[in-house]
Amino acid sequence: MIKRILVGLGGTPFTAAATQWATELGDLHQAQLTGVTIVNTKKLEKVGPVPAGAAAYAQRMRENNVQVTKEGTEKAIALFKEHCGKQAVVCRRIKYEEGDTFEAMIDEDRFNDLTIFGLRSIFEYGFVEDPDKAILKLLRHGVRPILAVAEKYRPVKTVVIALSGSMESARATRDYLQLNPWPGAEIRLVHFTHRKKPEPFLLEKAADYCQAHGFEVHTDLMDGNPKTDLLAYAHEHNADLIVMGNSSRNIIKRSLLGDTVLETIHSADIPLFLSQ
């Protein structure tokens, strides 16, 4: 059941898609949306070492960074309001003029069922110096599940659930099925056996669990590496969403996410449902 959705409005090209998916889900589940925008002008004002004689240029760069970001967030707010109005979705806005983006998301996520934002924008738009650690910080503090949207909106009709055999992967599957964001979507379970002993009953058990929740599923046991082959599999089956958890059993002790999750975040052109 989805009744509260948190939406990150970062002012990047991913924001429009995040807003559209969020308002669609808000309308579908009669859920309340909360939009969070953060403009950290102190961070934007830092442009690195300034060569001798370039102080005026550096100041113009700082001012431009602040102005562009503020304009982007104002457009994101307007778009969020517009979509909420069109879908008749109840929404509210929380705006942080200063602060740590991830601390704000962690704080606001506590009483929400789903968090939506352009996760790949963390890598592409320089919100933080170390994106890997920033994402791990979100997961460590319980920000999950996350719908990491792609740059372009697409209706969700086919969902691929990637099973690694880890508890985190099973938890991601359970979270998705229990929330059931897009009722009626086709579900495909896939397990890759690259460099490890196949778990012959994994797909069978997962399919049985899906059927217990009223879902009919397709299953595929693939001889391949999920790090390189998962996206290709999703494209082959015209998937609109990938559900995945971390393949590592000791994520809290690691400084980075599992290779498969991280590589997929970097490369995916379709949205990801992430839960750890």
PDB file of C-alpha atoms in Angstrom:
ATOM      1  CA  MET A   1       0.000   0.000   0.000  1.00  0.00           C
ATOM      2  CA  ILE A   2       1.339   3.427  -0.965  1.00  0.00           C
ATOM      3  CA  LYS A   3      -0.073   6.447   0.856  1.00  0.00           C
ATOM      4  CA  ARG A   4       2.899   8.804   1.251  1.00  0.00           C
ATOM      5  CA  ILE A   5       5.457   9.540  -1.491  1.00  0.00           C
ATOM      6  CA  LEU A   6       8.570  11.707  -1.116  1.00  0.00           C
ATOM      7  CA  VAL A   7       9.778  13.381  -4.317  1.00  0.00           C
ATOM      8  CA  GLY A   8      13.217  14.900  -4.772  1.00  0.00           C
ATOM      9  CA  LEU A   9      13.048  18.057  -6.895  1.00  0.00           C
ATOM     10  CA  GLY A  10      16.634  18.711  -7.875  1.00  0.00           C
ATOM     11  CA  GLY A  11      16.138  20.968 -10.879  1.00  0.00           C
ATOM     12  CA  THR A  12      17.954  18.532 -13.234  1.00  0.00           C
ATOM     13  CA  PRO A  13      16.561  16.905 -16.411  1.00  0.00           C
ATOM     14  CA  PHE A  14      15.540  13.930 -14.244  1.00  0.00           C
ATOM     15  CA  THR A  15      13.157  16.061 -12.178  1.00  0.00           C
ATOM     16  CA  ALA A  16      10.386  16.224 -14.777  1.00  0.00           C
ATOM     17  CA  ALA A  17      10.291  12.432 -15.049  1.00  0.00           C
ATOM     18  CA  ALA A  18      10.360  12.038 -11.257  1.00  0.00           C
ATOM     19  CA  THR A  19       7.406  14.396 -10.986  1.00  0.00           C
ATOM     20  CA  GLN A  20       5.421  12.583 -13.651  1.00  0.00           C
ATOM     21  CA  TRP A  21       5.980   9.144 -12.111  1.00  0.00           C
ATOM     22  CA  ALA A  22       5.186  10.484  -8.639  1.00  0.00           C
ATOM     23  CA  THR A  23       1.916  12.137  -9.631  1.00  0.00           C
ATOM     24  CA  GLU A  24       0.901   9.050 -11.612  1.00  0.00           C
ATOM     25  CA  LEU A  25       1.425   6.878  -8.533  1.00  0.00           C
ATOM     26  CA  GLY A  26      -0.249   9.463  -6.318  1.00  0.00           C
ATOM     27  CA  ASP A  27      -3.340   9.364  -8.494  1.00  0.00           C
ATOM     28  CA  LEU A  28      -3.289   5.557  -8.792  1.00  0.00           C
ATOM     29  CA  HIS A  29      -2.965   4.940  -5.044  1.00  0.00           C
ATOM     30  CA  GLN A  30      -4.646   8.112  -3.737  1.00  0.00           C
ATOM     31  CA  ALA A  31      -1.367   8.964  -2.024  1.00  0.00           C
ATOM     32  CA  GLN A  32      -0.079  12.287  -0.693  1.00  0.00           C
ATOM     33  CA  LEU A  33       3.083  13.702  -2.280  1.00  0.00           C
ATOM     34  CA  THR A  34       5.793  15.732  -0.580  1.00  0.00           C
ATOM     35  CA  GLY A  35       8.242  17.604  -2.791  1.00  0.00           C
ATOM     36  CA  VAL A  36      11.665  18.413  -1.357  1.00  0.00           C
ATOM     37  CA  THR A  37      13.958  20.995  -2.944  1.00  0.00           C
ATOM     38  CA  ILE A  38      17.385  21.924  -1.687  1.00  0.00           C
ATOM     39  CA  VAL A  39      19.459  24.884  -2.821  1.00  0.00           C
ATOM     40  CA  ASN A  40      22.826  24.738  -1.089  1.00  0.00           C
ATOM     41  CA  THR A  41      24.289  28.074  -2.118  1.00  0.00           C
ATOM     42  CA  LYS A  42      27.370  27.641   0.075  1.00  0.00           C
ATOM     43  CA  LYS A  43      28.390  24.578  -1.937  1.00  0.00           C
ATOM     44  CA  LEU A  44      27.637  26.281  -5.240  1.00  0.00           C
ATOM     45  CA  GLU A  45      29.772  29.257  -4.329  1.00  0.00           C
ATOM     46  CA  LYS A  46      32.857  27.042  -4.161  1.00  0.00           C
ATOM     47  CA  VAL A  47      34.599  27.004  -7.537  1.00  0.00           C
ATOM     48  CA  GLY A  48      38.005  25.695  -6.477  1.00  0.00           C
ATOM     49  CA  PRO A  49      41.391  27.478  -6.440  1.00  0.00           C
ATOM     50  CA  VAL A  50      41.386  30.897  -8.081  1.00  0.00           C
ATOM     51  CA  PRO A  51      44.456  31.863 -10.168  1.00  0.00           C
ATOM     52  CA  ALA A  52      45.999  35.284  -9.649  1.00  0.00           C
ATOM     53  CA  GLY A  53      44.018  37.974 -11.410  1.00  0.00           C
ATOM     54  CA  ALA A  54      40.935  35.777 -11.890  1.00  0.00           C
ATOM     55  CA  ALA A  55      38.977  36.796  -8.783  1.00  0.00           C
ATOM     56  CA  ALA A  56      36.350  38.731 -10.768  1.00  0.00           C
ATOM     57  CA  TYR A  57      35.796  35.811 -13.149  1.00  0.00           C
ATOM     58  CA  ALA A  58      35.505  33.395 -10.224  1.00  0.00           C
ATOM     59  CA  GLN A  59      32.922  35.634  -8.575  1.00  0.00           C
ATOM     60  CA  ARG A  60      30.852  35.699 -11.782  1.00  0.00           C
ATOM     61  CA  MET A  61      31.026  31.883 -11.896  1.00  0.00           C
ATOM     62  CA  ARG A  62      29.818  31.644  -8.312  1.00  0.00           C
ATOM     63  CA  GLU A  63      26.927  33.991  -8.974  1.00  0.00           C
ATOM     64  CA  ASN A  64      26.004  32.108 -12.153  1.00  0.00           C
ATOM     65  CA  ASN A  65      26.039  28.733 -10.369  1.00  0.00           C
ATOM     66  CA  VAL A  66      23.693  30.020  -7.700  1.00  0.00           C
ATOM     67  CA  GLN A  67      21.370  31.678 -10.224  1.00  0.00           C
ATOM     68  CA  VAL A  68      21.133  28.654 -12.552  1.00  0.00           C
ATOM     69  CA  THR A  69      20.421  26.285  -9.688  1.00  0.00           C
ATOM     70  CA  LYS A  70      17.784  28.538  -8.164  1.00  0.00           C
ATOM     71  CA  GLU A  71      16.087  28.916 -11.546  1.00  0.00           C
ATOM     72  CA  GLY A  72      16.148  25.136 -12.010  1.00  0.00           C
ATOM     73  CA  THR A  73      14.567  24.479  -8.638  1.00  0.00           C
ATOM     74  CA  GLU A  74      11.898  27.136  -9.183  1.00  0.00           C
ATOM     75  CA  LYS A  75      10.978  25.447 -12.476  1.00  0.00           C
ATOM     76  CA  ALA A  76      10.929  22.085 -10.684  1.00  0.00           C
ATOM     77  CA  ILE A  77       8.545  23.470  -8.048  1.00  0.00           C
ATOM     78  CA  ALA A  78       6.243  24.934 -10.692  1.00  0.00           C
ATOM     79  CA  LEU A  79       6.206  21.653 -12.629  1.00  0.00           C
ATOM     80  CA  PHE A  80       5.489  19.696  -9.456  1.00  0.00           C
ATOM     81  CA  LYS A  81       2.519  21.942  -8.640  1.00  0.00           C
ATOM     82  CA  GLU A  82       1.245  21.745 -12.217  1.00  0.00           C
ATOM     83  CA  HIS A  83       1.320  17.932 -12.334  1.00  0.00           C
ATOM     84  CA  CYS A  84      -0.281  17.617  -8.906  1.00  0.00           C
ATOM     85  CA  GLY A  85      -3.064  19.946 -10.043  1.00  0.00           C
ATOM     86  CA  LYS A  86      -3.699  18.040 -13.268  1.00  0.00           C
ATOM     87  CA  GLN A  87      -3.893  14.699 -11.440  1.00  0.00           C
ATOM     88  CA  ALA A  88      -5.849  16.180  -8.517  1.00  0.00           C
ATOM     89  CA  VAL A  89      -3.180  14.761  -6.199  1.00  0.00           C
ATOM     90  CA  VAL A  90      -2.748  16.170  -2.701  1.00  0.00           C
ATOM     91  CA  CYS A  91       0.766  17.563  -2.386  1.00  0.00           C
ATOM     92  CA  ARG A  92       2.852  19.819  -0.218  1.00  0.00           C
ATOM     93  CA  ARG A  93       6.269  21.376  -0.662  1.00  0.00           C
ATOM     94  CA  ILE A  94       9.194  21.605   1.715  1.00  0.00           C
ATOM     95  CA  LYS A  95      12.002  23.860   0.576  1.00  0.00           C
ATOM     96  CA  TYR A  96      15.441  23.968   2.172  1.00  0.00           C
ATOM     97  CA  GLU A  97      17.399  27.079   1.268  1.00  0.00           C
ATOM     98  CA  GLU A  98      20.575  25.621   2.766  1.00  0.00           C
ATOM     99  CA  GLY A  99      21.661  22.219   3.929  1.00  0.00           C
ATOM    100  CA  ASP A 100      22.875  18.750   3.183  1.00  0.00           C
ATOM    101  CA  THR A 101      20.721  17.249   0.420  1.00  0.00           C
ATOM    102  CA  PHE A 102      20.947  13.751   1.818  1.00  0.00           C
ATOM    103  CA  GLU A 103      20.365  14.733   5.420  1.00  0.00           C
ATOM    104  CA  ALA A 104      17.153  16.418   4.259  1.00  0.00           C
ATOM    105  CA  MET A 105      16.025  13.333   2.332  1.00  0.00           C
ATOM    106  CA  ILE A 106      16.816  11.068   5.283  1.00  0.00           C
ATOM    107  CA  ASP A 107      14.891  13.332   7.651  1.00  0.00           C
ATOM    108  CA  GLU A 108      11.813  13.570   5.434  1.00  0.00           C
ATOM    109  CA  ASP A 109      11.782   9.895   4.412  1.00  0.00           C
ATOM    110  CA  ARG A 110      10.922   8.612   7.883  1.00  0.00           C
ATOM    111  CA  PHE A 111       7.178   8.596   7.349  1.00  0.00           C
ATOM    112  CA  ASN A 112       6.911   7.929   3.624  1.00  0.00           C
ATOM    113  CA  ASP A 113       6.286   4.678   1.769  1.00  0.00           C
ATOM    114  CA  LEU A 114       8.389   5.456  -1.314  1.00  0.00           C
ATOM    115  CA  THR A 115      11.087   7.965  -2.259  1.00  0.00           C
ATOM    116  CA  ILE A 116      11.411   9.069  -5.889  1.00  0.00           C
ATOM    117  CA  PHE A 117      14.238  11.022  -7.480  1.00  0.00           C
ATOM    118  CA  GLY A 118      16.786  10.922 -10.276  1.00  0.00           C
ATOM    119  CA  LEU A 119      19.450   8.832  -8.595  1.00  0.00           C
ATOM    120  CA  ARG A 120      21.782   8.961 -11.604  1.00  0.00           C
ATOM    121  CA  SER A 121      21.767  12.752 -11.382  1.00  0.00           C
ATOM    122  CA  ILE A 122      23.924  12.362  -8.257  1.00  0.00           C
ATOM    123  CA  PHE A 123      26.736  11.147 -10.516  1.00  0.00           C
ATOM    124  CA  GLU A 124      26.093  13.497 -13.424  1.00  0.00           C
ATOM    125  CA  TYR A 125      25.383  16.838 -11.726  1.00  0.00           C
ATOM    126  CA  GLY A 126      27.939  17.009  -8.922  1.00  0.00           C
ATOM    127  CA  PHE A 127      25.603  17.208  -5.935  1.00  0.00           C
ATOM    128  CA  VAL A 128      28.216  15.492  -3.755  1.00  0.00           C
ATOM    129  CA  GLU A 129      31.934  14.775  -3.979  1.00  0.00           C
ATOM    130  CA  ASP A 130      31.564  11.007  -3.402  1.00  0.00           C
ATOM    131  CA  PRO A 131      28.294   9.707  -4.926  1.00  0.00           C
ATOM    132  CA  ASP A 132      28.905   6.092  -3.880  1.00  0.00           C
ATOM    133  CA  LYS A 133      29.167   6.987  -0.209  1.00  0.00           C
ATOM    134  CA  ALA A 134      26.205   9.346  -0.483  1.00  0.00           C
ATOM    135  CA  ILE A 135      23.953   6.564  -1.806  1.00  0.00           C
ATOM    136  CA  LEU A 136      25.209   4.174   0.873  1.00  0.00           C
ATOM    137  CA  LYS A 137      24.405   6.840   3.451  1.00  0.00           C
ATOM    138  CA  LEU A 138      20.792   6.930   2.259  1.00  0.00           C
ATOM    139  CA  LEU A 139      20.498   3.151   2.513  1.00  0.00           C
ATOM    140  CA  ARG A 140      22.219   2.924   5.880  1.00  0.00           C
ATOM    141  CA  HIS A 141      19.728   5.365   7.325  1.00  0.00           C
ATOM    142  CA  GLY A 142      16.767   3.414   6.000  1.00  0.00           C
ATOM    143  CA  VAL A 143      15.796   5.467   2.939  1.00  0.00           C
ATOM    144  CA  ARG A 144      14.119   2.673   1.024  1.00  0.00           C
ATOM    145  CA  PRO A 145      12.567   1.691  -1.191  1.00  0.00           C
ATOM    146  CA  ILE A 146      13.815   4.198  -3.755  1.00  0.00           C
ATOM    147  CA  LEU A 147      12.415   4.643  -7.245  1.00  0.00           C
ATOM    148  CA  ALA A 148      15.408   5.946  -9.205  1.00  0.00           C
ATOM    149  CA  VAL A 149      13.880   7.394 -12.336  1.00  0.00           C
ATOM    150  CA  ALA A 150      15.383   7.656 -15.800  1.00  0.00           C
ATOM    151  CA  GLU A 151      15.574  10.932 -17.695  1.00  0.00           C
ATOM    152  CA  LYS A 152      12.470  10.215 -19.788  1.00  0.00           C
ATOM    153  CA  TYR A 153       9.085   9.088 -18.490  1.00  0.00           C
ATOM    154  CA  ARG A 154       7.597   5.810 -19.713  1.00  0.00           C
ATOM    155  CA  PRO A 155       4.500   3.883 -18.536  1.00  0.00           C
ATOM    156  CA  VAL A 156       5.382   0.813 -16.469  1.00  0.00           C
ATOM    157  CA  LYS A 157       3.928  -2.301 -18.072  1.00  0.00           C
ATOM    158  CA  THR A 158       6.752  -4.857 -17.721  1.00  0.00           C
ATOM    159  CA  VAL A 159       8.892  -5.272 -14.595  1.00  0.00           C
ATOM    160  CA  VAL A 160      12.117  -7.291 -14.317  1.00  0.00           C
ATOM    161  CA  ILE A 161      13.025  -8.485 -10.813  1.00  0.00           C
ATOM    162  CA  ALA A 162      16.704  -9.422 -10.542  1.00  0.00           C
ATOM    163  CA  LEU A 163      17.351 -12.196  -8.002  1.00  0.00           C
ATOM    164  CA  SER A 164      20.902 -12.651  -6.727  1.00  0.00           C
ATOM    165  CA  GLY A 165      20.192 -15.087  -3.914  1.00  0.00           C
ATOM    166  CA  SER A 166      21.074 -12.560  -1.189  1.00  0.00           C
ATOM    167  CA  MET A 167      18.695 -11.515   1.577  1.00  0.00           C
ATOM    168  CA  GLU A 168      18.806  -7.937   0.241  1.00  0.00           C
ATOM    169  CA  SER A 169      17.617  -9.137  -3.158  1.00  0.00           C
ATOM    170  CA  ALA A 170      14.755 -11.085  -1.557  1.00  0.00           C
ATOM    171  CA  ARG A 171      13.804  -8.043   0.511  1.00  0.00           C
ATOM    172  CA  ALA A 172      13.662  -5.853  -2.603  1.00  0.00           C
ATOM    173  CA  THR A 173      11.333  -8.402  -4.203  1.00  0.00           C
ATOM    174  CA  ARG A 174       9.066  -8.461  -1.157  1.00  0.00           C
ATOM    175  CA  ASP A 175       9.000  -4.665  -0.928  1.00  0.00           C
ATOM    176  CA  TYR A 176       7.984  -4.323  -4.559  1.00  0.00           C
ATOM    177  CA  LEU A 177       5.246  -6.973  -4.414  1.00  0.00           C
ATOM    178  CA  GLN A 178       3.806  -5.658  -1.161  1.00  0.00           C
ATOM    179  CA  LEU A 179       3.714  -2.056  -2.383  1.00  0.00           C
ATOM    180  CA  ASN A 180       2.505  -3.169  -5.840  1.00  0.00           C
ATOM    181  CA  PRO A 181       3.074   0.263  -7.410  1.00  0.00           C
ATOM    182  CA  TRP A 182       1.723  -0.684 -10.842  1.00  0.00           C
ATOM    183  CA  PRO A 183      -1.025  -3.324 -10.481  1.00  0.00           C
ATOM    184  CA  GLY A 184      -1.350  -5.475 -13.567  1.00  0.00           C
ATOM    185  CA  ALA A 185       2.239  -5.010 -14.757  1.00  0.00           C
ATOM    186  CA  GLU A 186       3.888  -8.129 -16.191  1.00  0.00           C
ATOM    187  CA  ILE A 187       6.624  -9.501 -13.900  1.00  0.00           C
ATOM    188  CA  ARG A 188       9.732 -11.369 -15.026  1.00  0.00           C
ATOM    189  CA  LEU A 189      12.079 -12.997 -12.478  1.00  0.00           C
ATOM    190  CA  VAL A 190      15.669 -13.445 -13.655  1.00  0.00           C
ATOM    191  CA  HIS A 191      18.645 -15.091 -11.942  1.00  0.00           C
ATOM    192  CA  PHE A 192      22.170 -14.971 -13.403  1.00  0.00           C
ATOM    193  CA  THR A 193      24.574 -17.796 -12.549  1.00  0.00           C
ATOM    194  CA  HIS A 194      27.875 -16.117 -13.459  1.00  0.00           C
ATOM    195  CA  ARG A 195      30.847 -17.769 -11.660  1.00  0.00           C
ATOM    196  CA  LYS A 196      28.751 -19.364  -8.954  1.00  0.00           C
ATOM    197  CA  LYS A 197      26.806 -22.519  -8.322  1.00  0.00           C
ATOM    198  CA  PRO A 198      23.220 -22.176  -9.603  1.00  0.00           C
ATOM    199  CA  GLU A 199      20.483 -22.123  -6.990  1.00  0.00           C
ATOM    200  CA  PRO A 200      17.937 -24.361  -8.738  1.00  0.00           C
ATOM    201  CA  PHE A 201      15.091 -23.638  -6.343  1.00  0.00           C
ATOM    202  CA  LEU A 202      15.587 -19.875  -6.062  1.00  0.00           C
ATOM    203  CA  LEU A 203      13.374 -18.958  -9.015  1.00  0.00           C
ATOM    204  CA  GLU A 204      10.810 -21.587  -8.023  1.00  0.00           C
ATOM    205  CA  LYS A 205      10.547 -20.233  -4.472  1.00  0.00           C
ATOM    206  CA  ALA A 206      10.386 -16.629  -5.679  1.00  0.00           C
ATOM    207  CA  ALA A 207       7.706 -17.452  -8.247  1.00  0.00           C
ATOM    208  CA  ASP A 208       5.693 -19.270  -5.583  1.00  0.00           C
ATOM    209  CA  TYR A 209       5.910 -16.185  -3.348  1.00  0.00           C
ATOM    210  CA  CYS A 210       4.760 -13.953  -6.209  1.00  0.00           C
ATOM    211  CA  GLN A 211       1.804 -16.239  -6.911  1.00  0.00           C
ATOM    212  CA  ALA A 212       0.858 -16.199  -3.207  1.00  0.00           C
ATOM    213  CA  HIS A 213       0.481 -12.424  -3.624  1.00  0.00           C
ATOM    214  CA  GLY A 214      -1.653 -12.856  -6.711  1.00  0.00           C
ATOM    215  CA  PHE A 215       1.019 -12.228  -9.369  1.00  0.00           C
ATOM    216  CA  GLU A 216       1.607 -14.379 -12.424  1.00  0.00           C
ATOM    217  CA  VAL A 217       5.296 -14.376 -13.378  1.00  0.00           C
ATOM    218  CA  HIS A 218       7.779 -15.520 -16.012  1.00  0.00           C
ATOM    219  CA  THR A 219      11.120 -16.939 -14.840  1.00  0.00           C
ATOM    220  CA  ASP A 220      14.522 -17.092 -16.549  1.00  0.00           C
ATOM    221  CA  LEU A 221      17.747 -18.748 -15.364  1.00  0.00           C
ATOM    222  CA  MET A 222      20.544 -17.059 -17.301  1.00  0.00           C
ATOM    223  CA  ASP A 223      24.179 -18.044 -17.760  1.00  0.00           C
ATOM    224  CA  GLY A 224      25.634 -14.566 -17.635  1.00  0.00           C
ATOM    225  CA  ASN A 225      27.003 -11.728 -15.529  1.00  0.00           C
ATOM    226  CA  PRO A 226      24.299  -9.432 -14.127  1.00  0.00           C
ATOM    227  CA  LYS A 227      26.763  -6.533 -14.038  1.00  0.00           C
ATOM    228  CA  THR A 228      26.961  -6.546 -17.833  1.00  0.00           C
ATOM    229  CA  ASP A 229      23.909  -8.545 -18.925  1.00  0.00           C
ATOM    230  CA  LEU A 230      21.038  -7.346 -16.735  1.00  0.00           C
ATOM    231  CA  LEU A 231      20.293  -4.210 -18.754  1.00  0.00           C
ATOM    232  CA  ALA A 232      20.529  -6.146 -22.010  1.00  0.00           C
ATOM    233  CA  TYR A 233      18.037  -8.677 -20.642  1.00  0.00           C
ATOM    234  CA  ALA A 234      15.696  -5.865 -19.575  1.00  0.00           C
ATOM    235  CA  HIS A 235      15.877  -4.261 -23.026  1.00  0.00           C
ATOM    236  CA  GLU A 236      15.325  -7.602 -24.748  1.00  0.00           C
ATOM    237  CA  HIS A 237      12.050  -8.021 -22.859  1.00  0.00           C
ATOM    238  CA  ASN A 238      11.001  -4.352 -23.210  1.00  0.00           C
ATOM    239  CA  ALA A 239      11.113  -3.853 -19.449  1.00  0.00           C
ATOM    240  CA  ASP A 240      10.003  -0.511 -18.046  1.00  0.00           C
ATOM    241  CA  LEU A 241      11.425  -1.055 -14.546  1.00  0.00           C
ATOM    242  CA  ILE A 242      14.145  -3.126 -12.856  1.00  0.00           C
ATOM    243  CA  VAL A 243      13.741  -4.230  -9.231  1.00  0.00           C
ATOM    244  CA  MET A 244      16.978  -5.057  -7.434  1.00  0.00           C
ATOM    245  CA  GLY A 245      18.644  -5.278  -4.043  1.00  0.00           C
ATOM    246  CA  ASN A 246      22.329  -5.492  -3.263  1.00  0.00           C
ATOM    247  CA  SER A 247      24.079  -8.785  -3.996  1.00  0.00           C
ATOM    248  CA  SER A 248      26.436  -8.360  -1.029  1.00  0.00           C
ATOM    249  CA  ARG A 249      25.450  -9.737   2.351  1.00  0.00           C
ATOM    250  CA  ASN A 250      27.577  -7.222   4.272  1.00  0.00           C
ATOM    251  CA  ILE A 251      26.674  -3.902   2.660  1.00  0.00           C
ATOM    252  CA  ILE A 252      26.869  -2.003   5.961  1.00  0.00           C
ATOM    253  CA  LYS A 253      30.550  -2.958   6.321  1.00  0.00           C
ATOM    254  CA  ARG A 254      31.496  -1.863   2.815  1.00  0.00           C
ATOM    255  CA  SER A 255      32.380   1.599   1.554  1.00  0.00           C
ATOM    256  CA  LEU A 256      30.718   0.993  -1.822  1.00  0.00           C
ATOM    257  CA  LEU A 257      27.552  -0.587  -3.140  1.00  0.00           C
ATOM    258  CA  GLY A 258      27.748  -3.940  -4.867  1.00  0.00           C
ATOM    259  CA  ASP A 259      29.227  -3.767  -8.356  1.00  0.00           C
ATOM    260  CA  THR A 260      26.011  -4.834 -10.085  1.00  0.00           C
ATOM    261  CA  VAL A 261      23.844  -2.212  -8.375  1.00  0.00           C
ATOM    262  CA  LEU A 262      26.384   0.554  -8.893  1.00  0.00           C
ATOM    263  CA  GLU A 263      26.992  -0.315 -12.548  1.00  0.00           C
ATOM    264  CA  THR A 264      23.252  -0.444 -13.201  1.00  0.00           C
ATOM    265  CA  ILE A 265      22.703   2.968 -11.577  1.00  0.00           C
ATOM    266  CA  HIS A 266      25.447   4.429 -13.775  1.00  0.00           C
ATOM    267  CA  SER A 267      24.156   2.877 -16.997  1.00  0.00           C
ATOM    268  CA  ALA A 268      20.396   2.396 -16.738  1.00  0.00           C
ATOM    269  CA  ASP A 269      18.119   4.263 -19.125  1.00  0.00           C
ATOM    270  CA  ILE A 270      15.021   2.804 -17.447  1.00  0.00           C
ATOM    271  CA  PRO A 271      13.920   3.365 -13.842  1.00  0.00           C
ATOM    272  CA  LEU A 272      15.166   1.228 -10.934  1.00  0.00           C
ATOM    273  CA  PHE A 273      13.313   0.135  -7.798  1.00  0.00           C
ATOM    274  CA  LEU A 274      16.024  -0.184  -5.127  1.00  0.00           C
ATOM    275  CA  SER A 275      15.655  -1.637  -1.662  1.00  0.00           C
ATOM    276  CA  GLN A 276      18.322  -2.924   0.738  1.00  0.00           C
TER     277      GLN A 276
END
